[in-house]
PDB file of C-alpha atoms in Angstrom:
ATOM      1  CA  MET V   1      12.259  33.840  14.809  1.00 47.00           C
ATOM      2  CA  VAL V   2      11.923  33.495  11.042  1.00 55.00           C
ATOM      3  CA  ASP V   3       9.002  35.008   8.999  1.00 68.00           C
ATOM      4  CA  ASP V   4       8.463  31.683   7.078  1.00 76.00           C
ATOM      5  CA  LEU V   5      10.491  28.813   5.811  1.00 87.00           C
ATOM      6  CA  PRO V   6      10.736  27.996   2.080  1.00 89.00           C
ATOM      7  CA  GLY V   7       7.224  26.752   1.106  1.00 93.00           C
ATOM      8  CA  ILE V   8       5.821  27.053   4.624  1.00 97.00           C
ATOM      9  CA  ARG V   9       3.850  29.753   6.234  1.00 96.00           C
ATOM     10  CA  PHE V  10       3.047  30.020   9.910  1.00 97.00           C
ATOM     11  CA  GLN V  11      -0.349  31.043  11.348  1.00 96.00           C
ATOM     12  CA  GLN V  12      -1.325  31.546  14.977  1.00 97.00           C
ATOM     13  CA  SER V  13      -4.984  30.906  14.615  1.00 96.00           C
ATOM     14  CA  ILE V  14      -7.180  28.342  13.001  1.00 97.00           C
ATOM     15  CA  GLU V  15      -9.025  31.021  11.029  1.00 96.00           C
ATOM     16  CA  GLY V  16      -9.814  29.762   7.498  1.00 96.00           C
ATOM     17  CA  ILE V  17      -8.743  26.115   8.448  1.00 97.00           C
ATOM     18  CA  ASP V  18     -11.151  23.241   7.866  1.00 95.00           C
ATOM     19  CA  ALA V  19     -10.796  19.407   8.598  1.00 96.00           C
ATOM     20  CA  SER V  20      -9.844  18.732   4.913  1.00 94.00           C
ATOM     21  CA  GLN V  21      -6.523  20.492   5.588  1.00 97.00           C
ATOM     22  CA  LEU V  22      -5.605  18.145   8.491  1.00 97.00           C
ATOM     23  CA  SER V  23      -4.102  14.801   7.418  1.00 87.00           C
ATOM     24  CA  THR V  24      -4.667  11.598   9.502  1.00 78.00           C
ATOM     25  CA  GLY V  25      -3.789   8.088   9.463  1.00 70.00           C
ATOM     26  CA  VAL V  26      -0.551   6.632   8.119  1.00 73.00           C
ATOM     27  CA  ASP V  27       1.972   9.474   7.386  1.00 79.00           C
ATOM     28  CA  GLY V  28      -0.613  11.972   8.814  1.00 92.00           C
ATOM     29  CA  PHE V  29      -1.023  13.344  12.234  1.00 95.00           C
ATOM     30  CA  PHE V  30      -1.362  11.066  15.125  1.00 93.00           C
ATOM     31  CA  ASP V  31       0.446   8.439  13.039  1.00 86.00           C
ATOM     32  CA  GLY V  32       1.036   5.293  15.170  1.00 85.00           C
ATOM     33  CA  TRP V  33      -1.625   6.113  17.737  1.00 88.00           C
ATOM     34  CA  PRO V  34      -3.848   3.086  18.467  1.00 87.00           C
ATOM     35  CA  ASN V  35      -7.106   5.248  18.351  1.00 87.00           C
ATOM     36  CA  PRO V  36      -6.209   8.514  16.607  1.00 89.00           C
ATOM     37  CA  PRO V  37      -8.601  11.492  16.537  1.00 92.00           C
ATOM     38  CA  THR V  38     -10.282  12.097  13.135  1.00 92.00           C
ATOM     39  CA  ALA V  39      -9.520  15.164  11.229  1.00 94.00           C
ATOM     40  CA  GLU V  40     -12.821  16.675  12.583  1.00 95.00           C
ATOM     41  CA  THR V  41     -11.871  15.911  16.195  1.00 95.00           C
ATOM     42  CA  HIS V  42      -8.406  17.351  15.479  1.00 96.00           C
ATOM     43  CA  LEU V  43     -10.058  20.559  14.309  1.00 97.00           C
ATOM     44  CA  GLU V  44     -12.041  20.612  17.546  1.00 96.00           C
ATOM     45  CA  ILE V  45      -8.904  20.142  19.624  1.00 97.00           C
ATOM     46  CA  LEU V  46      -7.351  23.157  17.976  1.00 98.00           C
ATOM     47  CA  ARG V  47     -10.587  25.218  18.379  1.00 97.00           C
ATOM     48  CA  GLY V  48     -10.581  24.460  21.961  1.00 97.00           C
ATOM     49  CA  SER V  49      -6.964  25.465  22.609  1.00 98.00           C
ATOM     50  CA  TRP V  50      -5.780  28.728  24.311  1.00 98.00           C
ATOM     51  CA  ALA V  51      -3.144  29.115  21.616  1.00 98.00           C
ATOM     52  CA  VAL V  52      -2.174  27.297  18.421  1.00 98.00           C
ATOM     53  CA  CYS V  53       0.469  27.690  15.812  1.00 98.00           C
ATOM     54  CA  LEU V  54       0.138  25.997  12.389  1.00 98.00           C
ATOM     55  CA  ALA V  55       2.632  25.378   9.633  1.00 98.00           C
ATOM     56  CA  ILE V  56       1.001  25.417   6.251  1.00 97.00           C
ATOM     57  CA  ASP V  57       2.365  24.271   2.942  1.00 96.00           C
ATOM     58  CA  THR V  58       2.045  27.342   0.629  1.00 95.00           C
ATOM     59  CA  GLU V  59       1.487  25.130  -2.477  1.00 95.00           C
ATOM     60  CA  SER V  60      -1.118  22.564  -1.208  1.00 95.00           C
ATOM     61  CA  ASN V  61      -2.602  24.760   1.644  1.00 96.00           C
ATOM     62  CA  GLN V  62      -2.393  21.596   3.829  1.00 96.00           C
ATOM     63  CA  VAL V  63      -1.468  21.855   7.538  1.00 98.00           C
ATOM     64  CA  VAL V  64       1.935  20.002   7.847  1.00 97.00           C
ATOM     65  CA  GLY V  65       2.609  20.908  11.406  1.00 98.00           C
ATOM     66  CA  PHE V  66       0.931  22.238  14.557  1.00 98.00           C
ATOM     67  CA  ILE V  67       1.420  22.897  18.297  1.00 98.00           C
ATOM     68  CA  ASN V  68      -1.179  23.800  20.857  1.00 98.00           C
ATOM     69  CA  ALA V  69      -1.504  24.993  24.442  1.00 98.00           C
ATOM     70  CA  VAL V  70      -4.275  24.780  27.018  1.00 98.00           C
ATOM     71  CA  SER V  71      -4.362  27.326  29.814  1.00 98.00           C
ATOM     72  CA  ASP V  72      -6.197  28.816  32.822  1.00 97.00           C
ATOM     73  CA  GLY V  73      -5.567  32.214  31.148  1.00 96.00           C
ATOM     74  CA  VAL V  74      -3.944  33.525  34.308  1.00 97.00           C
ATOM     75  CA  LEU V  75      -0.858  31.521  35.557  1.00 97.00           C
ATOM     76  CA  SER V  76      -0.261  28.355  33.701  1.00 97.00           C
ATOM     77  CA  ALA V  77      -0.218  26.815  30.283  1.00 98.00           C
ATOM     78  CA  TYR V  78       0.241  23.188  29.158  1.00 98.00           C
ATOM     79  CA  ILE V  79       1.528  22.168  25.744  1.00 98.00           C
ATOM     80  CA  PRO V  80      -0.075  18.786  24.895  1.00 97.00           C
ATOM     81  CA  LEU V  81       0.737  18.366  21.222  1.00 97.00           C
ATOM     82  CA  LEU V  82       3.429  19.088  18.735  1.00 98.00           C
ATOM     83  CA  GLU V  83       3.380  17.417  15.407  1.00 96.00           C
ATOM     84  CA  VAL V  84       4.977  17.659  12.014  1.00 97.00           C
ATOM     85  CA  LEU V  85       4.108  15.360   9.226  1.00 97.00           C
ATOM     86  CA  ARG V  86       6.845  12.853   8.640  1.00 94.00           C
ATOM     87  CA  SER V  87       7.631  14.131   5.139  1.00 94.00           C
ATOM     88  CA  TYR V  88       8.195  17.627   6.418  1.00 96.00           C
ATOM     89  CA  ARG V  89      10.474  16.778   9.361  1.00 94.00           C
ATOM     90  CA  GLY V  90      14.033  17.928   9.443  1.00 94.00           C
ATOM     91  CA  ARG V  91      13.261  21.437   8.047  1.00 95.00           C
ATOM     92  CA  GLY V  92      13.086  23.384  11.306  1.00 96.00           C
ATOM     93  CA  ILE V  93       9.196  23.422  11.262  1.00 97.00           C
ATOM     94  CA  GLY V  94       8.947  21.945  14.736  1.00 97.00           C
ATOM     95  CA  SER V  95      11.488  24.254  16.198  1.00 97.00           C
ATOM     96  CA  GLU V  96       9.773  27.257  14.662  1.00 97.00           C
ATOM     97  CA  LEU V  97       6.403  26.101  15.980  1.00 98.00           C
ATOM     98  CA  VAL V  98       7.802  25.840  19.443  1.00 98.00           C
ATOM     99  CA  ARG V  99       9.453  29.239  19.315  1.00 97.00           C
ATOM    100  CA  ARG V 100       6.341  31.022  18.179  1.00 97.00           C
ATOM    101  CA  LEU V 101       4.080  29.200  20.766  1.00 98.00           C
ATOM    102  CA  LEU V 102       6.592  29.966  23.719  1.00 98.00           C
ATOM    103  CA  GLU V 103       6.759  33.644  22.611  1.00 97.00           C
ATOM    104  CA  SER V 104       2.937  33.861  22.721  1.00 97.00           C
ATOM    105  CA  LEU V 105       2.994  32.208  26.265  1.00 98.00           C
ATOM    106  CA  ALA V 106       5.810  34.346  27.586  1.00 97.00           C
ATOM    107  CA  ASP V 107       3.744  36.167  30.124  1.00 96.00           C
ATOM    108  CA  PHE V 108       2.652  32.986  31.974  1.00 97.00           C
ATOM    109  CA  TYR V 109       4.335  31.841  35.253  1.00 97.00           C
ATOM    110  CA  MET V 110       4.589  28.287  34.148  1.00 97.00           C
ATOM    111  CA  ILE V 111       4.579  26.462  30.868  1.00 97.00           C
ATOM    112  CA  ASP V 112       4.635  22.738  31.174  1.00 97.00           C
ATOM    113  CA  LEU V 113       4.732  19.689  28.902  1.00 96.00           C
ATOM    114  CA  SER V 114       5.278  16.006  29.144  1.00 93.00           C
ATOM    115  CA  CYS V 115       7.395  14.300  26.574  1.00 92.00           C
ATOM    116  CA  ASP V 116       9.363  11.171  25.904  1.00 90.00           C
ATOM    117  CA  GLU V 117      12.857  11.051  27.031  1.00 92.00           C
ATOM    118  CA  ASP V 118      14.363  11.020  23.528  1.00 94.00           C
ATOM    119  CA  VAL V 119      13.048  14.445  22.846  1.00 95.00           C
ATOM    120  CA  VAL V 120      14.028  16.115  26.222  1.00 95.00           C
ATOM    121  CA  PRO V 121      17.234  17.620  24.475  1.00 96.00           C
ATOM    122  CA  PHE V 122      15.099  19.357  21.798  1.00 97.00           C
ATOM    123  CA  TYR V 123      12.842  20.969  24.551  1.00 97.00           C
ATOM    124  CA  ARG V 124      15.871  21.863  26.639  1.00 97.00           C
ATOM    125  CA  SER V 125      17.191  23.927  23.576  1.00 97.00           C
ATOM    126  CA  PHE V 126      14.216  26.203  24.273  1.00 97.00           C
ATOM    127  CA  GLY V 127      15.214  26.777  27.862  1.00 96.00           C
ATOM    128  CA  MET V 128      12.840  24.209  29.340  1.00 96.00           C
ATOM    129  CA  THR V 129      14.012  21.993  32.212  1.00 95.00           C
ATOM    130  CA  PRO V 130      13.201  18.500  33.052  1.00 94.00           C
ATOM    131  CA  GLY V 131      10.956  17.860  36.016  1.00 91.00           C
ATOM    132  CA  ILE V 132       8.890  15.039  37.346  1.00 90.00           C
ATOM    133  CA  SER V 133       5.609  14.362  35.501  1.00 88.00           C
ATOM    134  CA  LEU V 134       2.818  12.023  36.350  1.00 88.00           C
ATOM    135  CA  MET V 135       0.044  11.012  34.036  1.00 86.00           C
ATOM    136  CA  SER V 136      -2.765   8.772  33.381  1.00 90.00           C
ATOM    137  CA  ARG V 137      -3.788   7.487  29.969  1.00 84.00           C
ATOM    138  CA  ASN V 138      -7.255   6.126  28.915  1.00 86.00           C
ATOM    139  CA  TYR V 139      -6.273   4.806  25.549  1.00 85.00           C
ATOM    140  CA  PRO V 140      -9.704   3.703  24.435  1.00 85.00           C
ATOM    141  CA  LYS V 141     -10.620   7.520  24.661  1.00 85.00           C
ATOM    142  CA  GLN V 142      -7.639   8.501  22.685  1.00 85.00           C
ATOM    143  CA  SER V 143      -9.732   9.294  19.647  1.00 87.00           C
ATOM    144  CA  GLY V 144     -11.297  12.137  21.434  1.00 84.00           C
ATOM    145  CA  ARG V 145     -14.823  10.748  21.131  1.00 69.00           C
ATOM    146  CA  LEU V 146     -16.831  11.039  24.343  1.00 65.00           C
ATOM    147  CA  GLY V 147     -19.251   8.414  25.573  1.00 60.00           C
TER     148      GLY V 147
END
């Protein structure tokens, strides 16, 4: 694990983070989603997570990458989201976010995630193994807004 990357600091809490530090829309987080969460909803997702790790640009103080886990707190954890802003990709930020989160979840029996086939090699590099996953998606609720 590295302490930080040039111009990037890592933080394993949302302390001091507000919605204005979370980019959304084109070239922001959830880019390409038909019904993306707002920055405020994104912050609520992070608040409700068992564990988070953020990558923050040291100059702008903007969050440029994040990963989160939800858990029963006993046996299992699930990693639903890993994102790095497009303009920050290719710098090792995503890898460092995964490393840090997996380290914080090391005492759990199972750590699961679902991903697209093209990123399976990325997750395999962290010792994860492919398995069968089933899922259901309710795209009209993708924004996170209930009701």
